[in-house]
Amino acid sequence: MDARLRRVNKEIADCKNDKQSNISIELVDSSPFHLIGAFDGPEGTPYEGGHFQVDISIPDSYPFQPVKMKFITKVYHPNISSASGAICLDILKDAWSPVLTLKSTLISLQSLLCSPEPRDPQDAEVAKHYMTSKSSFEETARYWTQIYAGGPGKEDMGKACDEGLRDEVVMAGLDRAHVDQFEALGFERSKVIDVLRRMNYRGANVAQINDDRVVEELLKS
Amino acid sequence: MPDTPESYDVPPISVSPEAPKLKISDLPDVGEADVNGRPPSYTTAEDAELFSLPPSDLDSLTPLQTYEMNENFLSESVPDRPLIAPLAPMATLRTEYEGGSQLFVKQIDWLTKYGYAGIRRTRGDGDCFYRSLAFAYIESILLASDKALAVTSAISVLESTQSLLEQAGFDRMAFEDFYDCFVNLIKRVITPDNAGQLLSSSMLLEEFNMPEVSNSVVVYLRLLTSAHIRADPDSYIPFLLDPDTGELNDLQQFCISQVEAMGKEADHVQIIALSRVLKVNITVAYLDGRPHNSQEGKVDFLEFHNADIPGMNPVILLYRPGHYDILDKRNEEPLE
């Protein structure tokens, strides 16, 4: 049997037999080279209570080349693209070692949720949010966990989880009063949210940003 | 997600705190890049113009610039070179330096004069030290006067390393394939394969040009090096420098990013650790174009000797700034 297949089969079996780590790996179709990994959000973080899925693709020269992973579940985190799920983590790039496994890599992703590294961001906007106000960032991350990862509080929100009914202001980590203020000037609400998010109109930053600059951006968008 | 068009935030996110940075030239002599020479190149005469800077300009470069240029050059050449090449006469190396640094030419002549007639080149992919060592190590077993003893000793050392790797926290499932691959190659020196053949030098060369085999052995040596450093932190911690910043790394970080990862070059620390744990004698010849050796082109040899069985010749590697090849007294592949 080809060495890559032998190795991947061993890894899948190992994950199935391991009931302690709470890491799961499932086949997408009949190929063992395209998998879905999943784990729970770590306790004591805004991701607690959420269940996160990761798309896993095994390259031809695995394990000498790193496994490709990206989040399927949307995550609000400085090192994970909020749009594509792409992950910025050294072991998925130049620090990969063939002794790492699918399980150990998924555990590293779980740890990444515990310890964001905003100085080496994948998602610059989220990183700025984190650096400006950690508590506001955490609130947004928690809301994303509820909406996308089945986090606690989802039941209370009822239909809010459906597309369209969720609160876009909270999703963007903004202050409702700020959005209302610029909407009142006659701009479309979704545009206001988009611009304020891009401008990182949060926390202490608000005082640094002149209203005229916001309006200027709104007119450009 | 598209990049933010402008940044309005107060704290810049991409600026790390300023830390004093050592220049490479401030570091102790741990195989740093050197100037004064046309850097080693893998070119033949027809693509020599790739190297457009004349030697006089090269002299003004800092060691780091020279090193980076070497690196770029080596990586450019990667696709063309075999993982490990057949033995070639030293004259082939000499021709590459003839238009450049005379210091390098003198040193090549010095090596030739003292009987080092051949060079076996390794691909410059960052794994060159480990790959060169692995090949030369198995070949030394193949050429040992008592092959059976050499094989038994090597395997007994390797068998004991599996528990060392597990103590270092490596998952057996993730390293056993690399171990089996390495040990099976050594066993074939005295045990015929399925086709009834014993391992020969040419078969070894063929095996080492199969990426899966070659890289498996490289990985095992990397893990062995890391496991040994992790098991004896007191001996190594003061020397775990980050090659890019010159700052001390912590043990875990160093082992992960500078040893276990593929394509990360070995420095003295890794060579010392590996020669100890593998109980092997490694001699490194420094072809460095240094002015203090310019008189008669004398080449310095550094010995990392830790073998505990007699009668084994040391593995001799040839170092040029940023790269390792294998040095040999033969100038062509042996006839079989």
Coordinates of C-alpha atoms in Angstrom, one line a residue:
Chain A
M1 CA 0.0 0.0 0.0
D2 CA 1.2 3.5 -0.7
A3 CA 2.8 5.1 2.3
R4 CA 0.5 8.2 2.3
L5 CA -2.6 6.0 2.3
R6 CA -1.2 3.8 5.0
R7 CA -0.4 6.7 7.2
V8 CA -3.7 8.5 6.7
N9 CA -5.7 5.3 7.4
K10 CA -3.7 4.8 10.7
E11 CA -4.4 8.4 11.6
I12 CA -8.2 8.1 11.0
A13 CA -8.4 4.9 13.0
D14 CA -6.4 6.5 15.8
C15 CA -8.8 9.3 16.0
K16 CA -11.8 7.0 16.0
N17 CA -10.3 5.0 18.9
D18 CA -9.4 8.0 20.9
K19 CA -12.4 9.0 23.0
Q20 CA -10.5 11.4 25.2
S21 CA -9.4 14.2 22.9
N22 CA -12.9 14.9 21.5
I23 CA -11.4 15.4 18.1
S24 CA -13.4 13.8 15.3
I25 CA -12.4 13.1 11.7
E26 CA -14.9 12.0 9.1
L27 CA -14.7 11.1 5.5
V28 CA -16.4 13.4 3.0
D29 CA -16.8 10.8 0.3
S30 CA -15.0 7.6 -0.4
S31 CA -11.6 9.3 -0.5
P32 CA -9.4 9.2 2.6
F33 CA -7.6 12.3 1.3
H34 CA -10.5 14.7 1.8
L35 CA -11.8 14.8 5.4
I36 CA -13.8 16.9 7.8
G37 CA -12.4 17.4 11.3
A38 CA -14.3 18.8 14.2
F39 CA -13.8 19.8 17.8
D40 CA -15.5 21.8 20.5
G41 CA -14.6 25.4 21.3
P42 CA -12.2 25.6 24.3
E43 CA -13.7 26.4 27.7
G44 CA -13.2 29.9 29.0
T45 CA -13.0 31.4 25.5
P46 CA -15.7 33.2 23.4
Y47 CA -15.8 29.9 21.4
E48 CA -17.0 27.8 24.3
G49 CA -20.0 25.8 23.6
G50 CA -19.5 26.0 19.8
H51 CA -18.7 23.0 17.6
F52 CA -16.2 23.8 14.8
Q53 CA -15.7 22.0 11.6
V54 CA -12.5 22.1 9.5
D55 CA -12.1 21.1 5.9
I56 CA -9.0 18.8 5.6
S57 CA -7.2 18.1 2.3
I58 CA -4.2 15.7 2.2
P59 CA -1.7 16.7 -0.4
D60 CA 0.1 14.1 -2.6
S61 CA 3.3 14.3 -0.8
Y62 CA 1.8 14.1 2.7
P63 CA 3.3 13.8 5.4
F64 CA 6.3 15.6 3.9
Q65 CA 4.1 18.5 2.9
P66 CA 1.7 20.1 5.4
V67 CA -1.9 19.1 5.4
K68 CA -4.3 21.8 4.1
M69 CA -6.9 22.9 6.6
K70 CA -9.5 25.7 6.7
F71 CA -12.5 26.3 8.9
I72 CA -15.9 25.4 7.4
T73 CA -17.6 26.9 10.4
K74 CA -17.4 30.7 10.4
V75 CA -15.1 31.9 13.2
Y76 CA -14.4 35.5 14.4
H77 CA -10.7 35.3 15.2
P78 CA -7.6 37.4 14.2
N79 CA -5.8 34.4 12.7
I80 CA -8.8 33.0 10.8
S81 CA -10.3 34.7 7.8
S82 CA -13.9 35.6 8.7
A83 CA -14.8 35.3 5.0
S84 CA -12.9 32.2 3.8
G85 CA -12.0 30.2 6.9
A86 CA -8.3 30.4 5.9
I87 CA -6.0 29.9 8.8
C88 CA -2.7 31.6 9.7
L89 CA -0.7 29.1 11.7
D90 CA 3.0 28.3 11.3
I91 CA 2.7 24.6 11.5
L92 CA 0.4 24.7 8.5
K93 CA 3.1 26.4 6.6
D94 CA 6.9 26.5 7.1
A95 CA 7.0 25.0 10.6
W96 CA 5.2 21.8 9.5
S97 CA 6.9 18.6 10.4
P98 CA 6.1 15.2 9.1
V99 CA 5.8 14.0 12.7
L100 CA 2.6 16.1 13.2
T101 CA -0.7 14.3 12.6
L102 CA -4.2 15.3 11.7
K103 CA -5.2 14.9 15.3
S104 CA -2.3 17.0 16.7
T105 CA -2.9 19.6 14.1
L106 CA -6.6 19.9 14.9
I107 CA -5.6 20.2 18.6
S108 CA -3.3 23.0 17.6
L109 CA -6.2 24.7 15.9
Q110 CA -8.2 24.3 19.1
S111 CA -5.3 26.0 21.0
L112 CA -5.2 28.8 18.4
L113 CA -8.8 29.6 19.5
C114 CA -7.4 30.0 23.1
S115 CA -4.5 32.2 22.1
P116 CA -5.1 34.6 19.3
E117 CA -1.9 36.2 17.8
P118 CA -3.2 39.6 16.4
R119 CA 0.3 40.6 15.4
D120 CA 0.4 38.0 12.8
P121 CA -3.2 38.2 11.5
Q122 CA -5.0 36.4 8.8
D123 CA -8.0 38.7 9.1
A124 CA -6.7 42.3 9.5
E125 CA -10.0 43.8 10.4
V126 CA -10.7 41.3 13.2
A127 CA -7.2 41.8 14.5
K128 CA -7.7 45.5 14.7
H129 CA -11.0 44.9 16.6
Y130 CA -9.1 42.7 19.0
M131 CA -6.3 45.2 19.5
T132 CA -8.8 48.1 20.0
S133 CA -11.1 46.5 22.5
K134 CA -10.7 42.9 23.6
S135 CA -14.0 42.8 25.4
S136 CA -15.9 44.1 22.4
F137 CA -14.0 41.6 20.2
E138 CA -14.9 38.8 22.6
E139 CA -18.6 39.8 22.5
T140 CA -18.6 39.6 18.7
A141 CA -16.7 36.3 18.7
R142 CA -19.3 34.9 21.2
Y143 CA -22.1 36.1 19.0
W144 CA -20.5 34.4 15.9
T145 CA -20.1 31.2 18.0
Q146 CA -23.9 31.3 18.8
I147 CA -24.9 32.1 15.2
Y148 CA -22.6 29.8 13.3
A149 CA -21.2 27.2 15.7
G150 CA -24.3 26.3 17.7
G151 CA -23.0 28.1 20.8
P152 CA -25.0 28.6 24.0
G153 CA -27.9 31.1 23.8
K154 CA -28.9 30.0 20.4
E155 CA -32.3 28.7 21.6
D156 CA -33.1 32.0 23.2
M157 CA -32.4 33.8 20.1
G158 CA -35.0 31.7 18.3
K159 CA -35.3 32.8 14.7
A160 CA -32.5 35.2 15.0
C161 CA -30.2 32.4 13.8
D162 CA -31.9 32.4 10.4
E163 CA -30.1 34.4 7.7
G164 CA -31.5 37.9 7.5
L165 CA -32.9 38.0 11.0
R166 CA -29.6 38.0 12.9
D167 CA -28.3 41.3 14.2
E168 CA -25.8 42.6 11.7
V169 CA -24.7 45.3 14.1
V170 CA -23.6 42.8 16.7
M171 CA -22.2 40.6 14.0
A172 CA -19.9 43.4 13.0
G173 CA -19.0 44.2 16.6
L174 CA -20.3 47.7 16.4
D175 CA -22.3 50.0 18.7
R176 CA -26.0 50.3 17.7
A177 CA -26.0 54.1 18.5
H178 CA -23.1 54.7 16.1
V179 CA -24.9 52.9 13.3
D180 CA -28.1 54.7 14.0
Q181 CA -26.3 58.0 14.0
F182 CA -24.9 57.7 10.5
E183 CA -28.0 55.9 9.2
A184 CA -30.0 59.0 10.3
L185 CA -27.9 61.0 7.8
G186 CA -29.6 59.1 5.0
F187 CA -27.1 56.3 4.3
E188 CA -28.2 52.7 3.8
R189 CA -27.9 50.7 7.0
S190 CA -25.8 47.9 5.5
K191 CA -23.4 50.4 4.0
V192 CA -23.0 52.1 7.4
I193 CA -22.2 48.8 9.0
D194 CA -19.7 47.9 6.3
V195 CA -17.9 51.2 6.5
L196 CA -17.8 51.4 10.3
R197 CA -16.5 47.9 10.4
R198 CA -13.7 48.6 7.9
M199 CA -12.8 51.8 9.8
N200 CA -12.7 49.9 13.1
Y201 CA -15.1 52.4 14.6
R202 CA -15.0 50.9 18.1
G203 CA -13.9 51.7 21.6
A204 CA -11.2 54.3 22.0
N205 CA -10.8 54.5 18.2
V206 CA -14.2 56.3 17.9
A207 CA -12.7 59.5 19.4
Q208 CA -9.8 59.3 16.8
I209 CA -12.1 59.2 13.8
N210 CA -13.7 62.4 12.7
D211 CA -17.4 62.2 11.6
D212 CA -16.5 63.8 8.3
R213 CA -14.1 61.0 7.5
V214 CA -16.8 58.5 8.0
V215 CA -19.2 60.4 5.8
E216 CA -16.4 60.7 3.2
E217 CA -16.0 56.9 3.2
L218 CA -19.8 56.5 3.1
L219 CA -20.0 58.7 0.0
K220 CA -17.2 56.7 -1.7
S221 CA -18.7 53.3 -1.0
Chain B
M1 CA -11.8 39.2 2.9
P2 CA -10.4 42.3 1.1
D3 CA -7.8 44.2 2.9
T4 CA -8.9 47.4 4.6
P5 CA -8.3 50.2 2.2
E6 CA -7.0 52.5 4.9
S7 CA -6.2 52.0 8.5
Y8 CA -7.7 54.3 11.1
D9 CA -6.9 52.5 14.2
V10 CA -4.5 53.8 16.9
P11 CA -2.3 50.8 17.7
P12 CA -0.5 49.5 14.6
I13 CA -1.0 45.8 14.4
S14 CA 2.0 44.7 12.5
V15 CA 4.8 46.4 14.5
S16 CA 6.5 44.1 16.9
P17 CA 8.4 45.6 19.9
E18 CA 11.9 46.6 19.0
A19 CA 14.4 44.1 20.1
P20 CA 18.1 44.5 19.8
K21 CA 19.2 42.4 16.8
L22 CA 22.6 40.8 16.5
K23 CA 24.2 40.8 13.1
I24 CA 25.3 37.5 11.8
S25 CA 28.9 38.8 11.9
D26 CA 28.5 39.3 15.7
L27 CA 27.8 35.7 16.3
P28 CA 30.2 33.0 17.3
D29 CA 31.6 31.0 14.5
V30 CA 28.7 28.6 13.9
G31 CA 29.1 28.2 10.2
E32 CA 28.0 31.6 9.2
A33 CA 28.1 32.8 5.7
D34 CA 31.3 34.4 4.6
V35 CA 32.3 37.0 2.0
N36 CA 35.2 37.3 -0.3
G37 CA 34.1 34.8 -2.7
R38 CA 31.9 34.1 -5.5
P39 CA 29.3 32.1 -3.7
P40 CA 28.9 28.5 -4.5
S41 CA 26.9 27.9 -7.5
Y42 CA 25.5 25.0 -9.2
T43 CA 25.8 26.5 -12.6
T44 CA 27.7 25.4 -15.6
A45 CA 29.5 27.8 -17.9
E46 CA 26.4 28.4 -20.0
D47 CA 24.2 29.7 -17.2
A48 CA 27.0 31.5 -15.4
E49 CA 25.6 34.9 -16.4
L50 CA 22.8 34.2 -14.0
F51 CA 25.3 35.5 -11.6
S52 CA 25.6 39.0 -12.8
L53 CA 27.6 40.6 -10.0
P54 CA 31.4 40.7 -10.5
P55 CA 33.5 39.4 -7.6
S56 CA 34.6 42.9 -6.6
D57 CA 30.9 43.7 -5.8
L58 CA 30.5 40.5 -3.9
D59 CA 33.3 41.6 -1.7
S60 CA 31.4 44.5 -0.5
L61 CA 28.4 42.5 0.6
T62 CA 27.7 41.7 4.2
P63 CA 27.9 38.1 5.2
L64 CA 24.1 38.1 5.5
Q65 CA 23.6 39.4 2.0
T66 CA 26.1 36.8 0.7
Y67 CA 24.2 34.1 2.6
E68 CA 20.9 35.2 1.2
M69 CA 22.2 35.4 -2.3
N70 CA 23.5 31.8 -1.9
E71 CA 20.2 30.8 -0.6
N72 CA 18.4 32.3 -3.5
F73 CA 20.8 30.8 -5.8
L74 CA 20.5 27.3 -4.3
S75 CA 16.7 27.4 -4.4
E76 CA 16.8 28.5 -8.0
S77 CA 18.8 25.4 -8.8
V78 CA 16.5 23.0 -6.8
P79 CA 14.4 21.7 -9.6
D80 CA 17.4 20.7 -11.7
R81 CA 19.4 18.8 -9.2
P82 CA 19.0 15.3 -8.1
L83 CA 18.5 14.8 -4.3
I84 CA 21.9 13.2 -4.3
A85 CA 24.2 13.2 -7.3
P86 CA 26.7 10.6 -8.4
L87 CA 30.3 11.2 -7.4
A88 CA 32.0 13.8 -9.5
P89 CA 35.7 14.9 -9.7
M90 CA 36.7 18.0 -7.7
A91 CA 37.6 19.6 -11.0
T92 CA 33.9 20.1 -11.8
L93 CA 33.6 22.2 -8.7
R94 CA 36.8 24.1 -9.5
T95 CA 35.6 25.2 -12.9
E96 CA 32.7 26.9 -11.2
Y97 CA 35.0 29.1 -9.1
E98 CA 37.7 29.7 -11.7
G99 CA 36.1 33.0 -12.9
G100 CA 35.5 34.1 -9.3
S101 CA 37.2 33.9 -6.0
Q102 CA 40.8 32.6 -6.1
L103 CA 40.6 31.8 -2.4
F104 CA 38.0 29.1 -3.1
V105 CA 40.0 27.8 -6.1
K106 CA 43.1 27.5 -3.8
Q107 CA 41.1 25.7 -1.2
I108 CA 39.7 23.3 -3.8
D109 CA 43.3 22.6 -5.0
W110 CA 44.4 22.1 -1.4
L111 CA 41.6 19.5 -0.9
T112 CA 42.6 17.7 -4.2
K113 CA 46.2 17.7 -3.2
Y114 CA 45.4 16.1 0.1
G115 CA 43.5 13.3 -1.6
Y116 CA 39.9 14.5 -1.6
A117 CA 39.3 13.8 -5.3
G118 CA 35.6 13.8 -5.5
I119 CA 32.4 15.5 -4.4
R120 CA 28.9 14.1 -4.2
R121 CA 26.4 16.9 -4.4
T122 CA 23.2 17.2 -2.5
R123 CA 20.2 19.3 -3.5
G124 CA 20.2 22.7 -1.8
D125 CA 16.7 22.4 -0.3
G126 CA 17.6 23.0 3.4
D127 CA 17.8 19.3 4.1
C128 CA 21.3 19.0 2.6
F129 CA 23.1 18.4 5.9
Y130 CA 20.7 15.6 7.0
R131 CA 20.5 14.0 3.5
S132 CA 24.3 14.2 3.0
L133 CA 24.9 12.7 6.4
A134 CA 22.3 9.9 5.9
F135 CA 23.7 8.9 2.6
A136 CA 27.4 9.0 3.7
Y137 CA 26.5 7.2 7.0
I138 CA 24.8 4.3 5.2
E139 CA 27.6 4.2 2.6
S140 CA 30.2 4.0 5.4
I141 CA 28.3 0.9 6.7
L142 CA 28.4 -0.5 3.2
L143 CA 32.1 0.1 3.0
A144 CA 33.0 -1.1 6.5
S145 CA 35.6 -3.8 6.8
D146 CA 33.2 -5.8 9.0
K147 CA 29.8 -5.1 7.5
A148 CA 27.9 -7.4 9.9
L149 CA 29.3 -5.6 12.9
A150 CA 28.6 -2.2 11.4
V151 CA 25.0 -3.1 10.6
T152 CA 24.4 -4.6 14.0
S153 CA 25.9 -1.7 15.8
A154 CA 23.9 0.8 13.8
I155 CA 20.7 -1.0 14.3
S156 CA 21.2 -1.4 18.0
V157 CA 21.7 2.3 18.3
L158 CA 18.6 3.0 16.2
E159 CA 16.4 0.6 18.1
S160 CA 17.2 2.4 21.3
T161 CA 16.2 5.7 19.7
Q162 CA 12.5 4.8 19.4
S163 CA 11.9 5.2 23.1
L164 CA 13.9 8.5 23.0
L165 CA 11.5 9.8 20.4
E166 CA 8.5 8.7 22.4
Q167 CA 9.9 10.4 25.5
A168 CA 10.2 13.6 23.4
G169 CA 6.4 13.4 22.8
F170 CA 6.5 12.1 19.3
D171 CA 3.7 9.8 18.3
R172 CA 5.0 6.4 17.3
M173 CA 2.4 6.1 14.7
A174 CA 3.8 9.2 13.1
F175 CA 7.4 8.2 13.0
E176 CA 7.4 4.4 12.7
D177 CA 7.3 4.5 8.9
F178 CA 10.4 6.7 8.8
Y179 CA 12.2 4.4 11.2
D180 CA 11.3 1.3 9.2
C181 CA 12.5 2.9 6.0
F182 CA 15.8 3.9 7.5
V183 CA 16.5 0.6 9.3
N184 CA 15.4 -1.5 6.3
L185 CA 18.0 0.3 4.1
I186 CA 20.7 -0.5 6.6
K187 CA 19.6 -4.2 7.0
R188 CA 19.8 -4.6 3.3
V189 CA 23.6 -4.2 3.5
I190 CA 23.8 -7.8 4.8
T191 CA 20.3 -9.1 4.2
P192 CA 19.2 -9.7 0.6
D193 CA 16.0 -8.0 -0.5
N194 CA 13.0 -9.8 -2.2
A195 CA 14.9 -10.0 -5.4
G196 CA 17.8 -11.7 -3.6
Q197 CA 20.1 -8.7 -3.9
L198 CA 22.3 -7.0 -1.3
L199 CA 22.4 -3.2 -1.2
S200 CA 25.1 -1.7 -3.4
S201 CA 26.3 1.8 -3.7
S202 CA 24.4 2.4 -6.9
M203 CA 21.2 1.0 -5.4
L204 CA 21.7 3.3 -2.4
L205 CA 22.0 6.2 -4.7
E206 CA 18.9 5.2 -6.5
E207 CA 17.0 4.8 -3.2
F208 CA 18.2 8.2 -2.1
N209 CA 16.8 9.8 -5.2
M210 CA 13.3 8.5 -4.4
P211 CA 11.8 11.4 -2.4
E212 CA 9.7 9.2 -0.2
V213 CA 12.8 7.1 0.9
S214 CA 15.2 10.0 1.0
N215 CA 12.8 12.2 3.0
S216 CA 11.8 9.5 5.4
V217 CA 15.4 9.1 6.4
V218 CA 15.9 12.9 6.6
V219 CA 12.8 13.2 8.9
Y220 CA 14.0 10.4 11.2
L221 CA 17.4 12.1 11.6
R222 CA 15.6 15.4 12.3
L223 CA 13.4 13.8 14.9
L224 CA 16.4 12.1 16.5
T225 CA 18.3 15.4 16.7
S226 CA 15.3 17.1 18.3
A227 CA 14.6 14.3 20.7
H228 CA 18.2 14.3 21.8
I229 CA 18.3 18.1 22.4
R230 CA 15.0 17.8 24.3
A231 CA 16.4 15.0 26.5
D232 CA 19.5 17.0 27.4
P233 CA 18.4 20.6 27.6
D234 CA 21.2 21.8 29.9
S235 CA 23.8 21.0 27.3
Y236 CA 22.0 22.8 24.5
I237 CA 19.9 25.7 25.8
P238 CA 22.7 28.3 25.7
F239 CA 23.3 27.6 22.0
L240 CA 19.8 27.6 20.6
L241 CA 20.0 30.7 18.4
D242 CA 17.4 31.7 15.9
P243 CA 19.3 31.9 12.6
D244 CA 17.3 34.8 11.4
T245 CA 17.3 37.1 14.4
G246 CA 20.4 35.8 16.3
E247 CA 18.3 35.7 19.5
L248 CA 18.1 32.8 21.9
N249 CA 15.1 30.6 21.3
D250 CA 13.4 28.5 23.9
L251 CA 14.0 24.8 23.6
Q252 CA 10.5 23.9 22.4
Q253 CA 10.4 26.7 19.8
F254 CA 13.9 25.9 18.5
C255 CA 13.2 22.2 18.2
I256 CA 9.9 22.7 16.4
S257 CA 10.9 25.5 14.1
Q258 CA 14.6 24.8 13.5
V259 CA 14.9 21.0 13.7
E260 CA 11.7 19.1 13.2
A261 CA 10.5 21.2 10.3
M262 CA 11.6 20.1 6.8
G263 CA 13.9 22.4 4.9
K264 CA 15.4 24.1 7.9
E265 CA 19.2 24.1 7.8
A266 CA 21.4 22.5 10.4
D267 CA 23.9 24.5 12.4
H268 CA 26.6 23.3 14.8
V269 CA 24.1 22.6 17.5
Q270 CA 22.1 20.1 15.3
I271 CA 25.4 18.5 14.0
I272 CA 26.7 18.0 17.6
A273 CA 23.4 16.6 18.8
L274 CA 23.0 14.2 15.8
S275 CA 26.6 12.9 15.9
R276 CA 26.1 12.2 19.6
V277 CA 22.8 10.4 19.4
L278 CA 23.6 8.5 16.3
K279 CA 27.1 7.7 17.7
V280 CA 28.7 8.6 14.4
N281 CA 31.9 10.3 13.5
I282 CA 31.3 13.4 11.3
T283 CA 34.1 15.5 9.9
V284 CA 33.3 18.8 8.2
A285 CA 35.7 20.4 5.8
Y286 CA 35.1 24.2 5.6
L287 CA 35.5 25.5 2.1
D288 CA 34.9 29.1 3.2
G289 CA 37.3 31.2 1.1
R290 CA 38.7 32.8 4.3
P291 CA 41.6 35.2 3.9
H292 CA 43.5 33.7 6.9
N293 CA 43.7 30.5 5.0
S294 CA 44.8 32.1 1.8
Q295 CA 48.5 31.3 2.1
E296 CA 48.3 27.8 0.8
G297 CA 44.5 27.5 0.7
K298 CA 44.4 25.3 3.7
V299 CA 41.0 24.0 4.6
D300 CA 39.9 23.7 8.2
F301 CA 38.4 20.4 9.3
L302 CA 36.0 20.3 12.2
E303 CA 35.5 16.9 13.9
F304 CA 32.3 15.8 15.6
H305 CA 33.5 12.3 16.7
N306 CA 31.2 10.1 18.8
A307 CA 31.4 6.6 17.3
D308 CA 32.0 3.8 19.8
I309 CA 33.1 1.1 17.3
P310 CA 36.5 1.1 15.8
G311 CA 37.3 0.7 12.1
M312 CA 34.6 3.0 10.8
N313 CA 35.8 5.8 8.7
P314 CA 34.2 9.2 9.6
V315 CA 31.6 10.6 7.4
I316 CA 33.2 13.6 5.6
L317 CA 31.1 16.5 4.6
L318 CA 32.1 19.5 2.6
Y319 CA 30.6 22.8 3.8
R320 CA 30.4 25.9 1.7
P321 CA 28.5 28.9 3.1
G322 CA 24.9 27.8 3.4
H323 CA 25.3 24.3 2.0
Y324 CA 26.6 20.8 2.7
D325 CA 27.8 18.2 0.2
I326 CA 29.7 14.9 0.7
L327 CA 33.5 14.9 0.3
D328 CA 35.1 11.7 -1.0
K329 CA 38.6 10.4 -1.8
R330 CA 37.2 8.7 -4.9
N331 CA 36.4 10.8 -7.9
E332 CA 33.8 8.6 -9.5
E333 CA 31.3 5.9 -8.7
P334 CA 32.9 2.5 -8.0
L335 CA 32.4 -0.2 -10.6
E336 CA 30.2 -3.0 -9.5

